[in-house]
Coordinates of C-alpha atoms in Angstrom, one line a residue:
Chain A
X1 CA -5.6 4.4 30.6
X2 CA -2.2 3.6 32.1
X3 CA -0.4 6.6 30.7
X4 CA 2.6 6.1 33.1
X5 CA 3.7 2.7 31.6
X6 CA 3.8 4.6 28.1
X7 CA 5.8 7.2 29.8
X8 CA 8.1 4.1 31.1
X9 CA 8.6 3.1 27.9
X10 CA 8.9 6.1 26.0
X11 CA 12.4 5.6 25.4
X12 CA 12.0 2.4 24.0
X13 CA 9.9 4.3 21.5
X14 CA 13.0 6.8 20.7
X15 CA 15.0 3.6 19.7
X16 CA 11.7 2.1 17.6
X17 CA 11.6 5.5 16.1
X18 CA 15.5 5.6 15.6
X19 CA 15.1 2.2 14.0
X20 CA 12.5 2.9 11.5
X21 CA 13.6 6.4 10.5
X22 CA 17.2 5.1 9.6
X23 CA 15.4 1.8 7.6
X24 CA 13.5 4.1 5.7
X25 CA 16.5 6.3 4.2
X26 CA 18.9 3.7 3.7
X27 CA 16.1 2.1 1.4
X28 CA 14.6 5.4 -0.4
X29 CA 17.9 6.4 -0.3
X30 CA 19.4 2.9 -2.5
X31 CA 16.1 2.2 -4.1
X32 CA 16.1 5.9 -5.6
X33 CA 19.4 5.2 -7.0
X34 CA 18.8 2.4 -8.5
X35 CA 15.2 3.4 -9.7
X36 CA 16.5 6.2 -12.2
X37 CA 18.8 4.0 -14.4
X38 CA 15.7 1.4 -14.4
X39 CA 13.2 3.7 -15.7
X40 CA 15.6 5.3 -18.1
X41 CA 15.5 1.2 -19.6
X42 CA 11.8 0.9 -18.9
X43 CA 11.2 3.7 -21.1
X44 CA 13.9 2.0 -23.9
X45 CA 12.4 1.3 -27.9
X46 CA 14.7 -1.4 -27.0
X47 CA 12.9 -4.4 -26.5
X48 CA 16.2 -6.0 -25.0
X49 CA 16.5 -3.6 -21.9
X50 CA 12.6 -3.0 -21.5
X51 CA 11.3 -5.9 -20.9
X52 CA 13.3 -7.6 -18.5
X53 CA 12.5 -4.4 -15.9
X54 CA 8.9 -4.8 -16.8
X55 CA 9.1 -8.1 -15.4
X56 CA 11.1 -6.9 -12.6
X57 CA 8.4 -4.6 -11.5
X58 CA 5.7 -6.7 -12.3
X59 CA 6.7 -9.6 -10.3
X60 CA 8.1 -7.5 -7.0
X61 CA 4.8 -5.4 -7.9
X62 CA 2.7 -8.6 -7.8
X63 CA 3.4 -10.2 -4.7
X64 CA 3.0 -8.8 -0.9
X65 CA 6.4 -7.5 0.3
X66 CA 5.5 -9.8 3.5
X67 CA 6.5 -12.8 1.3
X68 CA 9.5 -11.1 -0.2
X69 CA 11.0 -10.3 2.7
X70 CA 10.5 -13.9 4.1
X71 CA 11.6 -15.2 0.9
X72 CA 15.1 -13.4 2.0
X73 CA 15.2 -13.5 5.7
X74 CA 14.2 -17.5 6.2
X75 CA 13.8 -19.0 2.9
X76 CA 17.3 -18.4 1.7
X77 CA 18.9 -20.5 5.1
X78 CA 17.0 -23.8 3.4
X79 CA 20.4 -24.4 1.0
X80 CA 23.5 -25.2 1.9
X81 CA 25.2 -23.2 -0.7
X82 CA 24.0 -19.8 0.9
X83 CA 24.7 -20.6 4.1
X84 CA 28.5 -22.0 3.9
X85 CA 29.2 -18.9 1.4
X86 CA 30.7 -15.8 2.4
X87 CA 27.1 -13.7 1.5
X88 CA 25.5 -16.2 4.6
X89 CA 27.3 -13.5 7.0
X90 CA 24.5 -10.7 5.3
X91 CA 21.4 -12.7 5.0
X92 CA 21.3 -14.3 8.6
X93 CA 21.5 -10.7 9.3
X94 CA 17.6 -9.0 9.5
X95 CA 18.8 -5.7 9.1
X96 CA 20.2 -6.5 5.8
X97 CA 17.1 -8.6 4.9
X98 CA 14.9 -6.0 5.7
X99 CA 17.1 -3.6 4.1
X100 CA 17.3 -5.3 0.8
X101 CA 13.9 -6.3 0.2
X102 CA 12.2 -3.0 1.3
X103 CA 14.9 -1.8 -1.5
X104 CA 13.8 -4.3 -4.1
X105 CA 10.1 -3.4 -3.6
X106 CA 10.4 0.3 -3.5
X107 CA 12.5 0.3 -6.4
X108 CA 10.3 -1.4 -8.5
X109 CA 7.0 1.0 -7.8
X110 CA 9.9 4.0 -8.3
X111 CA 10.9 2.9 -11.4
X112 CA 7.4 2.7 -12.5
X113 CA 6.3 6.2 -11.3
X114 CA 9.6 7.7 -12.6
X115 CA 9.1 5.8 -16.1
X116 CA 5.5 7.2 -16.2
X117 CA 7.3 10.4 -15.6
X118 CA 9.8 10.3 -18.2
X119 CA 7.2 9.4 -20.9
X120 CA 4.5 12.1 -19.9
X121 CA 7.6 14.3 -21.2
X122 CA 6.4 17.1 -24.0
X123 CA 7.5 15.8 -27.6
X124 CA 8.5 19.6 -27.8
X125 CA 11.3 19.4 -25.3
X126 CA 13.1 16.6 -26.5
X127 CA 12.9 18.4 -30.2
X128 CA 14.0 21.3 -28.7
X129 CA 16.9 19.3 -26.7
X130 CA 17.6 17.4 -30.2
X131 CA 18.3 20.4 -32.2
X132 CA 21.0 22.0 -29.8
X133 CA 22.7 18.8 -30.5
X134 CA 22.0 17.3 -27.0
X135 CA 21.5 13.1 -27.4
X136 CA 22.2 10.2 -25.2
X137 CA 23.4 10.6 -21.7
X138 CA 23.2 14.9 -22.3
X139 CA 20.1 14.7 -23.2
X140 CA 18.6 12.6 -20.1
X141 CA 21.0 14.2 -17.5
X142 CA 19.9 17.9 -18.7
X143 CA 16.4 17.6 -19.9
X144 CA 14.7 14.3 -19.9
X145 CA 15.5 13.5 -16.2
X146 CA 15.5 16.7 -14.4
X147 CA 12.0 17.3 -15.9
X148 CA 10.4 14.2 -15.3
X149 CA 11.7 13.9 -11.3
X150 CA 10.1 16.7 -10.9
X151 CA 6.9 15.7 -12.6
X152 CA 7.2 12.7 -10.3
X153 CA 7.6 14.1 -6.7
X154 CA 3.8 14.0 -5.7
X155 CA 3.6 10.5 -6.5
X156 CA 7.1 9.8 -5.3
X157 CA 5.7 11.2 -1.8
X158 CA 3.0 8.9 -2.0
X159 CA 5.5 6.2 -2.7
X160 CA 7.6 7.6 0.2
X161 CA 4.9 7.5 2.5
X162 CA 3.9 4.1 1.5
X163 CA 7.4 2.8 2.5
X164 CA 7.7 4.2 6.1
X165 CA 3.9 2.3 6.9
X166 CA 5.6 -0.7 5.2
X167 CA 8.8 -0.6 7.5
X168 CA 6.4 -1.7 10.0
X169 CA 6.7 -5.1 8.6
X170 CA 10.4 -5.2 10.0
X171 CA 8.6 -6.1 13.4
X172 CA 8.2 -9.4 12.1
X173 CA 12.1 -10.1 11.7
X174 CA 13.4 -9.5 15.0
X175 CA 13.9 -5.9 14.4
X176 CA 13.0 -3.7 16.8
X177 CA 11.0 -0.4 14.8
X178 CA 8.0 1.7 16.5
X179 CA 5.7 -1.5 15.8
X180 CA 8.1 -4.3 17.7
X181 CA 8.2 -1.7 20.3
X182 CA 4.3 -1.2 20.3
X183 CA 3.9 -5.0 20.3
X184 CA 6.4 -5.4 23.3
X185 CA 4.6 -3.0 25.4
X186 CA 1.4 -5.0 24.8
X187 CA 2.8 -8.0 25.6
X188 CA 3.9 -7.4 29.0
X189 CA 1.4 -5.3 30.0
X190 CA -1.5 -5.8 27.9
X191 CA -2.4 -2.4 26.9
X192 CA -3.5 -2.9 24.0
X193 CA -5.0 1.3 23.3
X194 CA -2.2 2.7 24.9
X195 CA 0.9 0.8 23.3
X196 CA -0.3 0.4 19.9
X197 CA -2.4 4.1 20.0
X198 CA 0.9 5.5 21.1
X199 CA 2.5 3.7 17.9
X200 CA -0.2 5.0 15.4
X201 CA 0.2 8.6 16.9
X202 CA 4.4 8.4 16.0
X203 CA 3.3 7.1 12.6
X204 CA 1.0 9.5 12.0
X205 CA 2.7 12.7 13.1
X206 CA 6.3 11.5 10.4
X207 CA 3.7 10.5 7.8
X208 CA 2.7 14.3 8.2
X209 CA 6.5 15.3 8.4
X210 CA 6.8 13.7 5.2
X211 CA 3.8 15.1 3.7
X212 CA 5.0 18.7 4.5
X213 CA 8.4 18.1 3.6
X214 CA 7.2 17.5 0.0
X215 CA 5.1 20.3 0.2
X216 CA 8.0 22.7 0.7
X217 CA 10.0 20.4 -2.2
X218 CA 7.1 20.6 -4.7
X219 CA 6.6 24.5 -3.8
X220 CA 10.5 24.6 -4.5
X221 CA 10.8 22.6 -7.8
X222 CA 7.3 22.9 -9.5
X223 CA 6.9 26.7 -8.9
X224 CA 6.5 27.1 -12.6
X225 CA 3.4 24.6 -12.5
X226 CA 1.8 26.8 -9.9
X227 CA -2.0 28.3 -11.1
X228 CA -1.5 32.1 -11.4
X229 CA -4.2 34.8 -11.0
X230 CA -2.8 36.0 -14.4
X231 CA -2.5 32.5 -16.3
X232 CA -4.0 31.8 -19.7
X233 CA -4.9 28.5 -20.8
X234 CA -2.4 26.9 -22.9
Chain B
X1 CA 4.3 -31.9 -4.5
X2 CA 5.6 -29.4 -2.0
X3 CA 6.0 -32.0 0.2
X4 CA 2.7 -33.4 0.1
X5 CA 1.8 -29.8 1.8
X6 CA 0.1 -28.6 -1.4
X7 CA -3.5 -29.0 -0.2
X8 CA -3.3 -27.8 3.1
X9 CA -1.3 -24.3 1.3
X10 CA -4.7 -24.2 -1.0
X11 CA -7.3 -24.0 1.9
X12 CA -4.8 -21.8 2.9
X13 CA -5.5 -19.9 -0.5
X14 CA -9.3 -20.4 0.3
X15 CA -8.7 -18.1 3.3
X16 CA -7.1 -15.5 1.3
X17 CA -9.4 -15.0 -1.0
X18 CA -12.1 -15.3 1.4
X19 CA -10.8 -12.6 3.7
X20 CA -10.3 -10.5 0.4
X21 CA -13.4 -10.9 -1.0
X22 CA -14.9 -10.1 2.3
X23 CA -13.1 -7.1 3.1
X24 CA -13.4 -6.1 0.0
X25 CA -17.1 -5.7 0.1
X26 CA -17.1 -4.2 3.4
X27 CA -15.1 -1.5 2.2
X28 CA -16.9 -1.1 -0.8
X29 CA -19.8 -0.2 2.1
X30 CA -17.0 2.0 4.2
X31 CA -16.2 3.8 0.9
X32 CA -19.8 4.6 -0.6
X33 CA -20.6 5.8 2.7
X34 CA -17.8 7.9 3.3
X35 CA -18.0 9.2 0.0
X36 CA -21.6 10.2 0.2
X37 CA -20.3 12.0 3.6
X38 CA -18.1 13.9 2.0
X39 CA -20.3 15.0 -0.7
X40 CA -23.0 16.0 1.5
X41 CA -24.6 19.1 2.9
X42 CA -24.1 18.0 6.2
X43 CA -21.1 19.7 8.3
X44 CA -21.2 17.0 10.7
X45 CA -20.5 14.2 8.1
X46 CA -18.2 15.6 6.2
X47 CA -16.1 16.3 9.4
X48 CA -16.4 12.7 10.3
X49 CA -15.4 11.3 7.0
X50 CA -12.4 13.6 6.8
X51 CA -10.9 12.5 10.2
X52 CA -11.9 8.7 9.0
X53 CA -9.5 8.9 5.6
X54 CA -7.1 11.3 7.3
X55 CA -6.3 9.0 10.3
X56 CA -6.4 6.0 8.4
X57 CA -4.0 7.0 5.8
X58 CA -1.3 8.3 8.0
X59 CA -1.0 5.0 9.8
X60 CA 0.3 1.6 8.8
X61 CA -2.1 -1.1 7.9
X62 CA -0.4 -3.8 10.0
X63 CA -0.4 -1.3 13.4
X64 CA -4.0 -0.6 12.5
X65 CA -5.1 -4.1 12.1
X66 CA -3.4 -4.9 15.6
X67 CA -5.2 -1.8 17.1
X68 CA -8.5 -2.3 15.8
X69 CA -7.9 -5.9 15.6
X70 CA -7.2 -6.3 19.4
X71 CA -8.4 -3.2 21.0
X72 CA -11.7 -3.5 18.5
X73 CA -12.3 -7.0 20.9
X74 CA -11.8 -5.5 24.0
X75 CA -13.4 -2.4 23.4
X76 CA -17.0 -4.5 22.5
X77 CA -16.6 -6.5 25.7
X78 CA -16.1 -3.6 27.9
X79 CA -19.3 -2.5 26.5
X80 CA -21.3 -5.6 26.6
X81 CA -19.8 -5.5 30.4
X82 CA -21.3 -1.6 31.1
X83 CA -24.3 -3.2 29.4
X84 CA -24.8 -6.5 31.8
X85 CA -24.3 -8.5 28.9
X86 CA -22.6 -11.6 28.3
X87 CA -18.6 -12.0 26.7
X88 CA -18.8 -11.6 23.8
X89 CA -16.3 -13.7 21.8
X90 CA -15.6 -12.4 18.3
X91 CA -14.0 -14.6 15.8
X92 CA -11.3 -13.8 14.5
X93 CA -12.1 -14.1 10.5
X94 CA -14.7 -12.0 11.3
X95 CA -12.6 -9.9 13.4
X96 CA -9.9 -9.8 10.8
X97 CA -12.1 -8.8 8.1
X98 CA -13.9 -5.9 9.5
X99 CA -10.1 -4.5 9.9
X100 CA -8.9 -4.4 6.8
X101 CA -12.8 -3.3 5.5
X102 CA -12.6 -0.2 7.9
X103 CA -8.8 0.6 6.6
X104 CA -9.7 -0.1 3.1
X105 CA -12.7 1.5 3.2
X106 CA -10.8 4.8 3.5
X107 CA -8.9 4.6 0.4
X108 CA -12.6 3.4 -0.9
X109 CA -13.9 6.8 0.3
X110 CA -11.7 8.9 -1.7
X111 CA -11.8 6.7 -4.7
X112 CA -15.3 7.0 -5.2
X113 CA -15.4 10.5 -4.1
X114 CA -13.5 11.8 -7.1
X115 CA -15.3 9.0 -9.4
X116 CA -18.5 10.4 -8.4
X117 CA -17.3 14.1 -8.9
X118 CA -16.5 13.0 -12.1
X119 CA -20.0 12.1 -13.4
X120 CA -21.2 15.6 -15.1
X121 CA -23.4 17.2 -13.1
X122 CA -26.2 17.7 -15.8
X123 CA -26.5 13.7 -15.6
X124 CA -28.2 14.3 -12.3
X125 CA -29.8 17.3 -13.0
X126 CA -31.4 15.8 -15.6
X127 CA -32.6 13.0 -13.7
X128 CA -34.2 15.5 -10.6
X129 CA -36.1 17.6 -13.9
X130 CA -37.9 13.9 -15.1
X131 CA -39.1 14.1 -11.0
X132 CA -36.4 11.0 -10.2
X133 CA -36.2 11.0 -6.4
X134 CA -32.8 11.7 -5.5
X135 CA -32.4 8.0 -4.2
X136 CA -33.3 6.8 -7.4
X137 CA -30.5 9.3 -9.4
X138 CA -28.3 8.3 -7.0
X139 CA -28.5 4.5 -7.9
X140 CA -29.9 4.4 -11.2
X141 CA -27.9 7.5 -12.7
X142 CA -24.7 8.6 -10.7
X143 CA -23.3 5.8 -9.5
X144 CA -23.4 3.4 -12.4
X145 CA -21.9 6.4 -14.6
X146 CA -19.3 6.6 -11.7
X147 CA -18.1 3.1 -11.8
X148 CA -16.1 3.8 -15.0
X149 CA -14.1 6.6 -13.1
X150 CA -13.9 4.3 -10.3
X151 CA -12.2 1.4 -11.5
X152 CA -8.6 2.4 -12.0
X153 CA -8.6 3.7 -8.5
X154 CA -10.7 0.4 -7.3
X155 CA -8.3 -1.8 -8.9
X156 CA -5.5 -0.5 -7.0
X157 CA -6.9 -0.6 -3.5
X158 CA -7.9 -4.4 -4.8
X159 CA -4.7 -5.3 -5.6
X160 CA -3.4 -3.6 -2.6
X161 CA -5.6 -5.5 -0.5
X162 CA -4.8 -9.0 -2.1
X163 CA -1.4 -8.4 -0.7
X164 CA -2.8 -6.6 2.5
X165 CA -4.3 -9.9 2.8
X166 CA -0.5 -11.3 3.9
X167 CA -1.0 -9.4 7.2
X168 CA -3.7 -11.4 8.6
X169 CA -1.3 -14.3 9.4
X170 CA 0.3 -12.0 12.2
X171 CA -3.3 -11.4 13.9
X172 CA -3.1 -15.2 13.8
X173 CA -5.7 -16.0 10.6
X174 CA -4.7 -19.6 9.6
X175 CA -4.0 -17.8 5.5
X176 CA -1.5 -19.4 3.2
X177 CA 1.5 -17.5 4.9
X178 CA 0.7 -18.5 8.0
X179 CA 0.4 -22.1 6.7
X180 CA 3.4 -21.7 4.3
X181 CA 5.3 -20.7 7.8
X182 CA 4.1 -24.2 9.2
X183 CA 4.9 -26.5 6.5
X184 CA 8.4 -25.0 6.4
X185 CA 8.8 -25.2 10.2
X186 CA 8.2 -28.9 9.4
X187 CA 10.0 -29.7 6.1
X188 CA 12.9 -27.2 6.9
X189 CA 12.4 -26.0 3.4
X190 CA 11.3 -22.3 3.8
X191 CA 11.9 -21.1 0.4
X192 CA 10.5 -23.4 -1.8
X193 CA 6.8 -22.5 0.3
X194 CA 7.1 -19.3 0.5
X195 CA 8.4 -19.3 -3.3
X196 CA 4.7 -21.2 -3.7
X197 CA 3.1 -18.5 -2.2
X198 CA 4.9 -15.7 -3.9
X199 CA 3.7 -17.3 -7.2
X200 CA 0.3 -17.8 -5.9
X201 CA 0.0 -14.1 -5.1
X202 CA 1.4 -13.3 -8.4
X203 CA -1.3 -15.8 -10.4
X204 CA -3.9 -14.3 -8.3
X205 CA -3.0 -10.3 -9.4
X206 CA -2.5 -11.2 -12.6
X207 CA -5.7 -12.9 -13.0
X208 CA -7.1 -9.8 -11.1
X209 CA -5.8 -7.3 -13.6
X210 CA -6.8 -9.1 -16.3
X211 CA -10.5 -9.2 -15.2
X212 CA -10.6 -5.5 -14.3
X213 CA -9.5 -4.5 -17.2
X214 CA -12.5 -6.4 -19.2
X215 CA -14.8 -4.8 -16.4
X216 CA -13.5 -1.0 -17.3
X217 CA -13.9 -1.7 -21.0
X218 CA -17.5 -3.1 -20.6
X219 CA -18.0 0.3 -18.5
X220 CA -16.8 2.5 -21.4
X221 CA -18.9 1.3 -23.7
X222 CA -20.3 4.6 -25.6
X223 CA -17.9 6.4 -24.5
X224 CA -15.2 7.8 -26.8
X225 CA -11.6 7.6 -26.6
X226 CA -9.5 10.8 -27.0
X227 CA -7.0 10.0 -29.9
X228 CA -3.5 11.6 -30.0

C-alpha cells in the first residue's frame, strides 16, 4: 500500500467528487421535473397521451444508458446538419451530453415509479376529492400528486442511488468524476487497490448520505404510515 | 448493411450474450449461496453475506468491475508468487465474467432471500415430518416453490445485467460496443452503429421480458390470483 500517492492525489478526488455530486443534481433535479407531468400522461384513459410515454420509457428503459449516452456524445457529430447548427455548440460539449442523457434515462425509470405511484392511489381519495368539487389540475396538485410522491420516495431513493453509481459512466466522456480520477491515478502509478479502493470508499460513504437523507425524508413525509404499538388492522 | 460491418457487430452480440449468460449463472451461484448465508444459524455467515450485499450495493458496477477486474488479477498473481507458483494469466472473458457474477450475485442474494422467505414455512415443516433430509426440502420443496417469488426480482437483475453487459467493453472485452466503437472509428458514422446496438439491446430485453413472463406463469400454475 502506497497510501502517500492517494494522499497526493486527494485533491484531485475533491474535484472528481465536486464533479459527480453537481452531475447528479442537475439531472435528478431536471429529470424530476420533467418525470411528474410524464406520469400524470402515463397514467391518462387517454390512449393519445399514454402511449407515446410508454414507449418513451420502454425504449430509454430497454437499452444500457452506456449506448445512450454515446448515441449523444459521438454519434450525433456523424451529420452535417448537427454540427453546422447552432445546437452543435451543446453536443460537442460532454458536460451537456452527459447531462442530457443521464436526464433522459432517469426520467424515464421516474416516471415509471411515480406512475406506479399515482395509480396504487385509494379509489376512496379521489371520491372523496371528486365530491368537494376538486377535478383536473386541483385535484392532481392537492391530492393525487402529493400522495403518490410520497408513496414513491423509497423507490425514488433507490432510483436516486442508482443514478449517482451511473454518473460513473461520465468517466468515459472526458469528464473528470471520482471514477476518471480513480482511473488516472491508476494509470500513472499503477495502483490499482489504492486508487480505485479509494474511489469505491467515496462512493460508498454518499451512497449512504443518500440513504440516510431519505430516511430522515421518509420519517418526515410518511409519519402517518409508521407501525404503531396501538394500530389496528385496517 | 452497416457498412458491411453487420457480421463482425453480431459476433459482437455473441459476446454479449455469452458474458450474460455466464454471469448470469455465476450469480445465480453467488445469490443461492448468499441467500442460504443469510438464512442460516450460523453468526459467522450471515455476517459475511451482509458485508457482501452491503458493499456491493453502495458502489458502482463499472468502479467495481475495474477493482475486481484489475486488482482481482493482481491479487491471484501475488499469491501464486507467495506460493512459488507460476504467472498466472487470467483471461479476460473469464476475468470479466466472474466480475459482474460477484456484483450480481449480491442483488441475487437478496432476491432469493425474500423469495425464499416467502415460501410458507409449513411447506418445509411438512417435508422434515415425512423424514425428508433437510437437503432434499431444500431442493425438492423450498426452492422450486421459491422460484415463483423469485422471478419478478430475477427478471430485473437480468435485465439489468444485459445492459450491465455494456460495461465490459471498457475492461477491454471485444462486445458489440466495443466493436460498434471500431466500425465507426473506421466508417466515421458513429450513430448509425451505435443506433444498431441500441436496437439490438432493445430486441434482446424485449425478447427477455417476453420469456420471463411465460416462465412466471408456468410457475403459478395452481396458484390463485387475488381478484379486485
Amino acid at each position: 500500500m502506497q497510501w502517500h500517492i492517494i494522499m497526493e492525489s486527494l485533491p484531485l478526488y475533491v474535484d472528481g467528487i465536486r464533479t459527480t455530486l453537481v452531475l447528479l443534481f442537475i439531472s435528478l433535479a431536471s429529470s424530476f421535473v420533467l418525470s411528474v407531468p410524464l406520469a400524470v400522461a402515463r397514467v391518462s384513459p387517454n390512449r393519445w397521451l399514454s402511449k407515446p410515454v410508454w414507449f418513451y420509457t420502454y425504449v430509454l428503459r430497454g437499452t444500457p444508458l452506456l449506448v445512450q449516452l454515446f448515441i449523444l456524445y459521438h454519434g450525433l457529430a456523424q451529420f452535417e446538419a448537427v454540427r453546422e447548427s447552432v445546437l452543435w455548440v451543446a453536443f460537442k460539449n460532454a458536460w451537456f451530453c452527459a447531462w442530457l442523457a443521464f436526464t433522459l434515462n432517469s426520467t424515464a425509470y421516474t416516471t415509471e415509479i411515480f406512475a406506479g405511484a399515482l395509480k396504487a392511489t385509494a379509489i376512496g381519495e379521489i371520491e372523496a376529492a371528486r365530491s368537494y368539487g376538486l377535478s383536473g389540475f386541483k385535484l392532481y396538485s392537492r391530492i393525487l400528486l402529493p400522495g403518490a410522491l410520497r408513496r414513491a420516495l423509497p423507490q425514488y431513493s433507490n432510483e436516486v442511488v442508482g443514478l449517482m453509481h451511473a454518473t460513473a459512466i461520465a468517466s468515459t466522456v472526458t469528464l473528470v468524476d471520482i471514477t476518471r480520477v480513480a482511473r488516472d491515478v491508476n494509470a500513472n502509478y499503477l495502483l490499482v487497490t489504492e486508487s480505485f479502493g479509494v474511489a469505491a470508499l467515496i462512493y460508498f460513504v454518499l451512497t449512504f448520505t443518500l440513504v440516510g437523507i431519505f430516511k430522515l425524508l421518509e420519517r418526515r413525509f410518511l409519519r402517518h404510515l409508521r407501525p404503531q404499538s396501538s394500530a389496528t388492522a385496517t | 448493411m452497416l457498412y458491411g460491418y453487420l457480421p463482425a457487430i453480431l459476433e459482437g452480440l455473441g459476446l454479449t450474450l455469452k458474458v450474460s449468460a455466464s454471469s448470469l449463472a455465476i450469480a445465480c451461484v453467488f445469490g443461492l449461496v448468499g441467500a442460504t448465508a443469510k438464512l442460516s444459524h450460523s453468526r459467522a455467515a450471515r455476517w459475511s453475506a451482509e458485508v457482501y450485499t452491503t458493499l456491493i450495493r453502495g458502489m458502482p458496477e463499472l468502479v467495481l468491475m475495474l477493482l475486481i477486474f484489475y486488482g482481482g488479477q493482481i491479487g491471484i498473481n501475488k499469491l501464486a508468487e507467495s506460493q512459488g507458483w507460476e504467472y498466472i494469466d487470467i483471461p479476460p472473458f473469464f476475468a470479466g465474467v466472474m466480475t459482474i457474477g460477484f456484483i450480481f450475485g449480491a442483488y441475487l442474494t437478496e432476491t432469493f432471500r425474500g423469495a425464499i422467505l416467502a415460501v410458507p414455512r409449513g411447506q418445509a415443516e411438512a417435508g422434515l415430518a415425512f423424514a425428508l433430509s433437510p437437503r432434499v426440502v431444500m431442493w425438492r420443496i423450498v426452492l422450486p416453490q421459491m422460484v415463483r417469488h423469485a422471478i419478478p426480482g430475477f427478471a430485473n437483475n437480468w435485465l439489468i445485467m444485459i445492459k450491465a453487459s455494456a460495461l465490459v467493453s471498457i475492461i477491454g472485452l471485444d462486445d458489440m460496443v466495443h466493436r460498434a466503437g471500431l466500425a465507426a472509428a473506421t466508417t466515421r458514422a458513429p450513430f448509425t452503429f451505435y443506433m444498431a446496438v441500441a436496437l439490438i439491446y432493445l430486441t434482446l430485453t424485449s425478447i427477455s421480458i417476453f420469456v420471463l413472463s411465460r416462465v412466471e406463469a408456468r410457475y403459478s400454475v395452481g396458484v390463485r390470483r387475488v381478484e379486485f
